[in-house]
Coordinates of N, CA, C and O in Angstrom, one line a residue:
X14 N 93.7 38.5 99.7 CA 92.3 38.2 100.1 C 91.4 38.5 99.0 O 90.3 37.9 98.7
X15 N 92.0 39.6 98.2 CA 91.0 39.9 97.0 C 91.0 38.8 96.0 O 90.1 38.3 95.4
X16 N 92.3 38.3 96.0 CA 92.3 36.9 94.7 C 91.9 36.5 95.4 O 90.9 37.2 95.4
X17 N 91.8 35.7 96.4 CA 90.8 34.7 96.8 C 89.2 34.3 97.1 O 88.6 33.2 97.1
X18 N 88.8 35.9 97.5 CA 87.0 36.0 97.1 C 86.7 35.6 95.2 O 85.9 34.8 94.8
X19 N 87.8 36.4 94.3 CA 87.7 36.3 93.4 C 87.8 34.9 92.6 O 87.1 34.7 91.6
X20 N 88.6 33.9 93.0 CA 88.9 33.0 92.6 C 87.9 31.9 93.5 O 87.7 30.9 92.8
X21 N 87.4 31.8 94.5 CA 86.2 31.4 94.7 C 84.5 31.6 94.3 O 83.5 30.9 94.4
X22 N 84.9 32.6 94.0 CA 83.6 33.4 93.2 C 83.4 32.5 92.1 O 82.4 31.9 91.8
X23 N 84.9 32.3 91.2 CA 85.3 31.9 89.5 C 84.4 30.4 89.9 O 83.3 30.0 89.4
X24 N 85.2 29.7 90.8 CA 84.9 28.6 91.1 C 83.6 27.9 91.7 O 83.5 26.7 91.7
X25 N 82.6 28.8 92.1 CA 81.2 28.8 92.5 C 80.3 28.8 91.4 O 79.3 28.1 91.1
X26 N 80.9 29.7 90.7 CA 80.2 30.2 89.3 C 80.3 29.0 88.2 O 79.4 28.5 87.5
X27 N 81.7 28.8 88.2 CA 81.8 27.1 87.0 C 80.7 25.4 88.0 O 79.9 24.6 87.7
X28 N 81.3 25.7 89.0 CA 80.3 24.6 90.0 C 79.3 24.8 89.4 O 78.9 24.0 88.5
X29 N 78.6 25.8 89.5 CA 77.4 25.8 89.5 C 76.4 25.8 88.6 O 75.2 25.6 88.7
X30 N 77.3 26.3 87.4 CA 76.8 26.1 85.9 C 77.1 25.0 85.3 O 76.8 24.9 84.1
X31 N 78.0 23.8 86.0 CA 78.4 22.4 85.1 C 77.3 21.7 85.0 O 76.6 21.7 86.0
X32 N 77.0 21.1 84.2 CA 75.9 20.0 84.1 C 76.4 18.7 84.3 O 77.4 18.2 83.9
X33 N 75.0 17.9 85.4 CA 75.6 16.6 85.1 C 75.0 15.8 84.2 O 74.1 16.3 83.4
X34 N 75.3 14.5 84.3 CA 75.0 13.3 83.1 C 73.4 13.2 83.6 O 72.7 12.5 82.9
X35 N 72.7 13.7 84.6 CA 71.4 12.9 84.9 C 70.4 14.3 84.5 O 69.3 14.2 84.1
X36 N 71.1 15.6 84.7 CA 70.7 17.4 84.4 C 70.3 17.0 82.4 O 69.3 17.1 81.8
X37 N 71.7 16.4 82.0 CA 71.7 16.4 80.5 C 70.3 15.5 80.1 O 69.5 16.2 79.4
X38 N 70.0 14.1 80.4 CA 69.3 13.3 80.4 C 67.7 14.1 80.3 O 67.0 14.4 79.4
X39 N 67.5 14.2 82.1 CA 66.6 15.3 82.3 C 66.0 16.3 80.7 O 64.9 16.4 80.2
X40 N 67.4 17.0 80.5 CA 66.9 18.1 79.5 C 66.3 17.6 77.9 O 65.5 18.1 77.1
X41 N 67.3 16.2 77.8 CA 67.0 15.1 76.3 C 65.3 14.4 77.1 O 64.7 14.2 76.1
X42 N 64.8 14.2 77.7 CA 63.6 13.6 77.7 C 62.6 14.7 77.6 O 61.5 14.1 77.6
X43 N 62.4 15.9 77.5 CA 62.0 17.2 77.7 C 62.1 17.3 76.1 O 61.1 17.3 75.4
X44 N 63.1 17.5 75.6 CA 63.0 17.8 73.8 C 62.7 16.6 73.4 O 62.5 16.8 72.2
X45 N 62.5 15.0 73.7 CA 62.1 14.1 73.1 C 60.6 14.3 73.2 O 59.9 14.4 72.2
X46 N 60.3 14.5 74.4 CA 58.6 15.1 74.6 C 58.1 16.0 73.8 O 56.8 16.0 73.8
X47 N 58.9 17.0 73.0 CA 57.7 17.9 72.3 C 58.4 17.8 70.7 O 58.2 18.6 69.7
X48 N 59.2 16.4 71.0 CA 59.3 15.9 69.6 C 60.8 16.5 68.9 O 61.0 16.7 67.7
X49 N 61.7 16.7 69.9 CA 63.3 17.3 69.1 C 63.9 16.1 69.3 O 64.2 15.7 70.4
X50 N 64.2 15.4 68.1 CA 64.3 14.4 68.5 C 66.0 14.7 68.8 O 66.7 14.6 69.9
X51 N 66.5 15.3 67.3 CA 67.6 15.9 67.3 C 68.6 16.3 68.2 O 69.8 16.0 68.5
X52 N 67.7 17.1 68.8 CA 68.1 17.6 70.3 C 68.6 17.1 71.5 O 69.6 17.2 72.3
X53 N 67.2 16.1 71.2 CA 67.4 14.9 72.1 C 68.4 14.3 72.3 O 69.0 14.4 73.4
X54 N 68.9 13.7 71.3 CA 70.4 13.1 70.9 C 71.2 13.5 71.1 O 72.2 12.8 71.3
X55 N 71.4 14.9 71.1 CA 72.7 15.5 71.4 C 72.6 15.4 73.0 O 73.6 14.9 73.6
X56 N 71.5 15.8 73.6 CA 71.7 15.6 75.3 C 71.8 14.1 75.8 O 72.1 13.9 77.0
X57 N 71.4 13.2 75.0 CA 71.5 11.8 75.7 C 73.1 11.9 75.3 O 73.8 11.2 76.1
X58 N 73.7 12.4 74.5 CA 75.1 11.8 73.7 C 75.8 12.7 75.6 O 76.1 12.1 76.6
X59 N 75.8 13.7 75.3 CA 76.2 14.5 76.6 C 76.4 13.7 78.1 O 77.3 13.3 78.8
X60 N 75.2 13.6 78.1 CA 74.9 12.5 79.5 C 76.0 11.0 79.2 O 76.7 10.5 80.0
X61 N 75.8 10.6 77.9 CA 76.7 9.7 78.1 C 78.1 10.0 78.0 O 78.7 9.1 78.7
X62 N 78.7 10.7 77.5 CA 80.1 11.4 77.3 C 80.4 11.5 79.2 O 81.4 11.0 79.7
X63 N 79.5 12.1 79.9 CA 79.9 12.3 81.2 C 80.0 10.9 82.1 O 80.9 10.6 83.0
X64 N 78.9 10.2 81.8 CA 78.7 8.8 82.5 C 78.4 7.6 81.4 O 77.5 7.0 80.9
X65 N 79.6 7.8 81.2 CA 79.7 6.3 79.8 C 78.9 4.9 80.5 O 79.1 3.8 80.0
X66 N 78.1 4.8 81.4 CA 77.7 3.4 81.8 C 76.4 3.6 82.3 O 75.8 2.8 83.0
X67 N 76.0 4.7 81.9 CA 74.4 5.3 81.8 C 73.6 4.5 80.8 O 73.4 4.9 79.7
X68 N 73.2 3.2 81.2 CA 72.3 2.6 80.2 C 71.2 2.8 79.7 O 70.7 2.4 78.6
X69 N 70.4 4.0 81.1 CA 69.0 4.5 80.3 C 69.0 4.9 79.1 O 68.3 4.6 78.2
X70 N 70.2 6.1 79.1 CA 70.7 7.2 78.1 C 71.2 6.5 76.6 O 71.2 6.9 75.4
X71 N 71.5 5.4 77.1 CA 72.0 4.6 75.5 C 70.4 4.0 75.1 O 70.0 4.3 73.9
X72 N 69.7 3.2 76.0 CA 68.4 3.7 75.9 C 67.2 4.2 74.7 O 66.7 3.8 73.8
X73 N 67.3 5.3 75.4 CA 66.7 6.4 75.2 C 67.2 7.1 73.7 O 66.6 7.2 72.7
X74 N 68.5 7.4 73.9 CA 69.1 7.4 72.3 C 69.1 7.1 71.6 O 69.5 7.7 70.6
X75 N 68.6 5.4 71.6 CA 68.0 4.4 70.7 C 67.0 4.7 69.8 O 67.0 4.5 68.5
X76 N 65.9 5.3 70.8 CA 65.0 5.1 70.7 C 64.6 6.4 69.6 O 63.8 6.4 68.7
X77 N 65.7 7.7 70.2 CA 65.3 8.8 69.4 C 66.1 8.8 68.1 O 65.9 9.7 67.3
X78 N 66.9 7.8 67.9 CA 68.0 7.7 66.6 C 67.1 6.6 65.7 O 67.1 6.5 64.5
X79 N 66.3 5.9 66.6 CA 64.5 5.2 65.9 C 63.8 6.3 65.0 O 63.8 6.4 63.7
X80 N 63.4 7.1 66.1 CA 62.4 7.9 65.2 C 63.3 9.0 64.3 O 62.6 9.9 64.0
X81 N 64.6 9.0 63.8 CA 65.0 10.2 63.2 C 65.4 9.1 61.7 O 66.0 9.4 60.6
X82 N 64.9 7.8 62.1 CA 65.3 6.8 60.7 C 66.9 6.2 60.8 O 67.2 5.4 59.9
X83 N 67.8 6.5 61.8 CA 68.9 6.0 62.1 C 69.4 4.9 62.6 O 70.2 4.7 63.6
X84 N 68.8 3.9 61.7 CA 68.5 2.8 62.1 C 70.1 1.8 62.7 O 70.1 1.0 63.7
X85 N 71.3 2.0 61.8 CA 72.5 1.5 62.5 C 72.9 2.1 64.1 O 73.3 1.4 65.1
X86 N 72.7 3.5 64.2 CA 72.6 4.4 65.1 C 72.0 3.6 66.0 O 72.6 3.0 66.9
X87 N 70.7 3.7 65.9 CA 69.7 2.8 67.1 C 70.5 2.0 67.1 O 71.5 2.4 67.7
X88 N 70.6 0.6 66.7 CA 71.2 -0.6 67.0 C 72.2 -0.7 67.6 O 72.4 -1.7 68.3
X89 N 73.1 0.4 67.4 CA 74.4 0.0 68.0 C 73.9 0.5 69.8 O 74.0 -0.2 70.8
X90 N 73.4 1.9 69.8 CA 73.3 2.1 71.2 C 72.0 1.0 72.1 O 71.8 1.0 73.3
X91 N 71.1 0.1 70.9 CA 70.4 -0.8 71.7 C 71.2 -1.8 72.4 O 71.1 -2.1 73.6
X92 N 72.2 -2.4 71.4 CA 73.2 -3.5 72.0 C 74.3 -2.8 73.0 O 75.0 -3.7 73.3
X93 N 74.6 -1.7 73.5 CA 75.5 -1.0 74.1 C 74.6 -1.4 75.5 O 75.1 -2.2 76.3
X94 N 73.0 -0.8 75.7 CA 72.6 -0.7 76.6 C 72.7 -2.1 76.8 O 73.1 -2.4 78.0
X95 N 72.4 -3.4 76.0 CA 72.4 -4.5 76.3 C 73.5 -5.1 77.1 O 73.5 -5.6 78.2
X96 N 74.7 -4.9 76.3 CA 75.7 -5.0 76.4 C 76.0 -5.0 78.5 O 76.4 -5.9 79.3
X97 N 75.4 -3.4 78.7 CA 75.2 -2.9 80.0 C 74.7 -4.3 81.1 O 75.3 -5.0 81.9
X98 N 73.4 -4.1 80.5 CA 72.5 -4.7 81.4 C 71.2 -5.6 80.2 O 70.2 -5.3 79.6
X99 N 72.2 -6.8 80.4 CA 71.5 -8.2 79.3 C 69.7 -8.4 80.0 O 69.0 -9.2 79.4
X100 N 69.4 -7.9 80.9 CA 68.2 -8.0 81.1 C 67.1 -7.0 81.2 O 66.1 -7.2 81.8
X101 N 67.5 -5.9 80.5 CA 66.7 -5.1 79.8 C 65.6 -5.2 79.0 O 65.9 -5.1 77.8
X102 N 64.4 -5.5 79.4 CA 63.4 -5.7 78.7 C 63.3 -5.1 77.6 O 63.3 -5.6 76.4
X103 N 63.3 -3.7 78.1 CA 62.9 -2.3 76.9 C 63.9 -2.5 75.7 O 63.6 -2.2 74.5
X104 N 65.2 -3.0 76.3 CA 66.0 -2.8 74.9 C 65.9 -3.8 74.1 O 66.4 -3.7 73.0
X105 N 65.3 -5.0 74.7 CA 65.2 -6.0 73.9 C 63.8 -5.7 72.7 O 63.9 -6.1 71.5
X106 N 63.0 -5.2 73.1 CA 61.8 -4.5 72.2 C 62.3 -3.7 71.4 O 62.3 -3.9 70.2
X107 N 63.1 -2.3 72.2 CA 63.8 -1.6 71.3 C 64.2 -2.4 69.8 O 63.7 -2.3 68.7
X108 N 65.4 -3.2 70.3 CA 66.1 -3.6 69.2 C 65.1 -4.6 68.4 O 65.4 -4.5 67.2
X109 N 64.2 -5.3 68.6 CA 63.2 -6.0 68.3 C 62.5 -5.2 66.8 O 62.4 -5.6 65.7
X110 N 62.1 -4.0 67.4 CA 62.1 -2.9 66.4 C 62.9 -2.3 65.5 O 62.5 -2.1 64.3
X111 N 63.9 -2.0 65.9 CA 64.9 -2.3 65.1 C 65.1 -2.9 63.9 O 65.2 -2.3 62.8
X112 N 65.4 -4.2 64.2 CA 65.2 -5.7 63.2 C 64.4 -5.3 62.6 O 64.7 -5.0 61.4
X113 N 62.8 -5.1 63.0 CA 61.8 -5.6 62.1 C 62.0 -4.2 60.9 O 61.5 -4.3 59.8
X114 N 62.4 -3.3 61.2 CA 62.5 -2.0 60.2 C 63.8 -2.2 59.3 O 63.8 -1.6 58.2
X115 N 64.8 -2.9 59.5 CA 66.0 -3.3 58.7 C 65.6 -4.8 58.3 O 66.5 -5.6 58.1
X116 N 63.9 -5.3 58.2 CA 63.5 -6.3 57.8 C 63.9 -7.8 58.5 O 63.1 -8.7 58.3
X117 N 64.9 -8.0 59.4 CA 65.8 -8.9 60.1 C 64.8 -9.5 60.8 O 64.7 -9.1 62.0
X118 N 63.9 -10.4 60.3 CA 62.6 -10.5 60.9 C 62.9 -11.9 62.2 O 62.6 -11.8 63.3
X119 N 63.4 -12.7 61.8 CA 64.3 -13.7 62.5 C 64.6 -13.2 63.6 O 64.0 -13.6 64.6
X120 N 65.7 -11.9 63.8 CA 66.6 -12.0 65.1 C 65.6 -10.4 65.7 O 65.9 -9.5 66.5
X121 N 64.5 -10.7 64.8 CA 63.0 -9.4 66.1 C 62.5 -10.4 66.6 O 62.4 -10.2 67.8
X122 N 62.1 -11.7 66.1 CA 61.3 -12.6 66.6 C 62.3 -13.4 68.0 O 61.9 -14.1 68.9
X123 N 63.3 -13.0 67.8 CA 64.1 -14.1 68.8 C 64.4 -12.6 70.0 O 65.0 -12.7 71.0
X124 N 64.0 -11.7 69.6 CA 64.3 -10.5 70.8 C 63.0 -10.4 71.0 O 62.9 -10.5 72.2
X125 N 61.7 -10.2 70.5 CA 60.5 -10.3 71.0 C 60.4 -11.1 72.0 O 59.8 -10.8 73.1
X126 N 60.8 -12.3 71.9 CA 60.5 -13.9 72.6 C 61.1 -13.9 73.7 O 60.6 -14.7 74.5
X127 N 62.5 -12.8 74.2 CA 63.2 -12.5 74.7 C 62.3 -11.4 75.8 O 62.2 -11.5 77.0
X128 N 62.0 -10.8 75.2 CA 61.3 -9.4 75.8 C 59.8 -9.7 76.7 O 59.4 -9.2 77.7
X129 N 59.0 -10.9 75.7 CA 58.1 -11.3 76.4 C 58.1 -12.6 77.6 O 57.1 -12.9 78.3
X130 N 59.6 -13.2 77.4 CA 59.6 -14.1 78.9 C 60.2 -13.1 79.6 O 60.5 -13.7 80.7
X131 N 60.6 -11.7 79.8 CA 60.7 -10.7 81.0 C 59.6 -10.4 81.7 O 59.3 -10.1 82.9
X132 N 59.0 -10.4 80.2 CA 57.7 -9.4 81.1 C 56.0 -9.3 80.2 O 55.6 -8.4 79.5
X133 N 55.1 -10.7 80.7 CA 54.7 -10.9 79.9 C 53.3 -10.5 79.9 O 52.3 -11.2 79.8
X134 N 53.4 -9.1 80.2 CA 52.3 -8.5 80.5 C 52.5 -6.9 79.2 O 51.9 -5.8 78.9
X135 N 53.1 -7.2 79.0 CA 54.2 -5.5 77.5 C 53.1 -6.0 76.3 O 53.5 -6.8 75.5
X136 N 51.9 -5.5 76.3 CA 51.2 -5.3 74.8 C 51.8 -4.8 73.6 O 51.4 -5.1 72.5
X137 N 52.8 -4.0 73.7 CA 53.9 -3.3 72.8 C 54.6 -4.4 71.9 O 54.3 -4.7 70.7
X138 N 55.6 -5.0 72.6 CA 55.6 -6.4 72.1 C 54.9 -7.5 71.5 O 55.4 -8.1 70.5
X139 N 54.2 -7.7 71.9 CA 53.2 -8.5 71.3 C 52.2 -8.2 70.1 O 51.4 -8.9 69.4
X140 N 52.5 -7.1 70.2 CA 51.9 -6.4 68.8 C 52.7 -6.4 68.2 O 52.3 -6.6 67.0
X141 N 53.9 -6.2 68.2 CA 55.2 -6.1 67.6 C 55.5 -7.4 66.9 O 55.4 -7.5 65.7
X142 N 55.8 -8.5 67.6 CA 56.0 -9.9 67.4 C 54.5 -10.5 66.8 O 54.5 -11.7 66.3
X143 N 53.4 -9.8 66.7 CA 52.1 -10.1 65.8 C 52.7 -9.7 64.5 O 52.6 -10.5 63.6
X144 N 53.4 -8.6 64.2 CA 53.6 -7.9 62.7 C 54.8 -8.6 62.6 O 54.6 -9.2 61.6
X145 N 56.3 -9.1 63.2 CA 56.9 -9.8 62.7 C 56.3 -11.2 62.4 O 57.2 -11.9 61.8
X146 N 55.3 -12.0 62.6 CA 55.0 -13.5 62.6 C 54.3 -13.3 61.2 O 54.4 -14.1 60.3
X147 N 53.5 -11.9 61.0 CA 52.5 -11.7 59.9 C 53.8 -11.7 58.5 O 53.4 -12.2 57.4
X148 N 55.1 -11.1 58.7 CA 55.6 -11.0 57.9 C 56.5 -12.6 57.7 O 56.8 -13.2 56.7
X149 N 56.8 -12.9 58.6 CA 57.0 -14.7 59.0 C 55.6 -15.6 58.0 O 55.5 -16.8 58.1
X150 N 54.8 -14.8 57.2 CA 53.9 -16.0 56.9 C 53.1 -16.9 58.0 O 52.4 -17.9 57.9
X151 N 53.3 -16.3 59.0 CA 52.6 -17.0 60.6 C 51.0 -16.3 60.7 O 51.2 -15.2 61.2
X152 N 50.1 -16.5 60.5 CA 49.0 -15.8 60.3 C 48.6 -16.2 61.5 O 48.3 -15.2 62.2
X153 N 48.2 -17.7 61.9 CA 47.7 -17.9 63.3 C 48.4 -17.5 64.5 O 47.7 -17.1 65.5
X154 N 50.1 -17.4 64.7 CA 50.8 -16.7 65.6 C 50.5 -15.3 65.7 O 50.2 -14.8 66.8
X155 N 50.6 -14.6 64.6 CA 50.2 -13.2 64.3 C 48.9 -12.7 65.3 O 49.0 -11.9 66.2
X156 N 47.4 -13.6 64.5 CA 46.6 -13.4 65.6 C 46.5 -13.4 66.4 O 45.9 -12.6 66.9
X157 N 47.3 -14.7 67.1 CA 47.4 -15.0 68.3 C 48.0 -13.9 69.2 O 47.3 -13.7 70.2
X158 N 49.2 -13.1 69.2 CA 49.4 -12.5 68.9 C 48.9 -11.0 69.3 O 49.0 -10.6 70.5
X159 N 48.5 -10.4 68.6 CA 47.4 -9.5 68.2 C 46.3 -9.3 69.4 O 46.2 -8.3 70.1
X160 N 45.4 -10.5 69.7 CA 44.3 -10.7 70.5 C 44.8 -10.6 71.7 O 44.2 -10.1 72.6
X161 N 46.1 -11.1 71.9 CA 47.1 -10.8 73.6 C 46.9 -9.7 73.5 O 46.1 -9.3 74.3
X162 N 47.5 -8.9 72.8 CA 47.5 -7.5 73.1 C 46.8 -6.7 72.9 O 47.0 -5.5 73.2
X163 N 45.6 -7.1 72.1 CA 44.4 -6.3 72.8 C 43.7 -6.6 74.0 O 43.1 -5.9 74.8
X164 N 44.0 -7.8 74.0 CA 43.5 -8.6 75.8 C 44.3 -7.2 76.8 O 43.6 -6.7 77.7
X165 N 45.2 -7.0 76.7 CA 46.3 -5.9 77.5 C 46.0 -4.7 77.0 O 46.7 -3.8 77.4
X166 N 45.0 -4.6 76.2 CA 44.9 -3.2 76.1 C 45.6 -2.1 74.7 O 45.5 -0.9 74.7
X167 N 46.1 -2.8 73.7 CA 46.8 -2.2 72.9 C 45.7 -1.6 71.6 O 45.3 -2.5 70.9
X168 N 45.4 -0.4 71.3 CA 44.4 -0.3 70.1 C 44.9 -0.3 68.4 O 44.3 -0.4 67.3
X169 N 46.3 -0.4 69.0 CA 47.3 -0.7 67.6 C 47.2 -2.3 67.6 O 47.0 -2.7 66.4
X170 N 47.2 -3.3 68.5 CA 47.0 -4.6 68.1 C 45.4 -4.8 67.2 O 45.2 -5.6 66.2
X171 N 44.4 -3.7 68.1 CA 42.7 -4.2 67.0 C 43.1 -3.4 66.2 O 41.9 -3.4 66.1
X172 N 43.5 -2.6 65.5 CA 43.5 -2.2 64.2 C 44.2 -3.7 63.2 O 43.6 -4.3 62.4
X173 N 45.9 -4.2 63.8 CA 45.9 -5.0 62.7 C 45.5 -6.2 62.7 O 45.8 -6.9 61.7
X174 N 44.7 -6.8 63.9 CA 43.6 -8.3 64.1 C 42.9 -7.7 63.3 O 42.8 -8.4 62.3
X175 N 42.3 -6.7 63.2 CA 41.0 -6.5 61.9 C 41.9 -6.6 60.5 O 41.6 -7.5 59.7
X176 N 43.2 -5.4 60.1 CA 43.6 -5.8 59.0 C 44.6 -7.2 58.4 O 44.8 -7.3 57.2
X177 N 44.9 -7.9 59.5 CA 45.4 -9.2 59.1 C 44.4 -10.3 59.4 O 44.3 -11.2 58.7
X178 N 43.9 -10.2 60.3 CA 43.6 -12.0 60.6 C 41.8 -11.7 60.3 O 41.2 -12.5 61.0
X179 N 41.2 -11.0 59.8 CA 40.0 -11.4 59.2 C 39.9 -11.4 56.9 O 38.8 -11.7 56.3

């Protein structure tokens, strides 16, 4: 009887301290928030190790392997999440960004274009696909562009309508 309080106890105690893949997630958007990006990564990597078909998490990992300059890193978990679920807006921007930082200005423009027949209300994009058209030599697209997404509200589109298209 005593092993078995004891060995239920063992087993209450491991329950209860395991983390799951959405606990891990949880804890990586928390250190993404006050900027670990590092951190981050290791808890999205976690969450995915437990639930490999967690597409936020590939995501999200993207996005923090973005900001740490990890630019192969990003891409691979952008196309993973795609891979997931081909109609992911976010990842199509994601990787959109992506491109345009590894210069691949072509296949940002063909994921932007992608991103804004989902959802064609994303100022993010469209400011995005303004700076890939500007580096396209597209100056009227660019504006064009640009003015959408201040139309939507973006203050990064009027900064570069003022420094490109005047």
């Amino acid at each position: 009887m005593k092993n078995l309080l004891l060995c239920s106890f063992v087993l209450l105690s491991v329950c209860g301290w395991s983390q799951t893949a959405e606990n891990y997630f949880d804890q990586a958007m928390k250190k993404s928030n006050v900027g670990n990006s590092q951190g981050a990564v290791m808890d999205y990597t976690k969450a995915i190790n437990l639930k490999p078909e967690f597409s936020q998490a590939y995501l999200n990992r993207s996005m923090e392997k973005l900001k740490l300059n990890d630019l192969d890193g990003a891409l691979a978990d952008a196309n993973k999440t795609l891979e997931l679920h081909d109609d992911n807006t976010y990842a199509y921007t994601t990787r959109a960004n992506i491109y345009y930082k590894q210069k691949n200005y072509k296949a940002a423009l063909q994921d932007c274009n992608t991103a804004i027949k989902n959802n064609t209300g994303d100022y993010l994009t469209y400011n995005l696909r303004g700076l890939v058209y500007n580096h396209l030599k597209d100056k009227k697209s660019a504006c064009d562009d640009f003015s959408r997404a201040m139309g939507l509200g973006s203050e990064s589109a009027a900064k570069n309508f003022k420094t490109f298209c005047h």
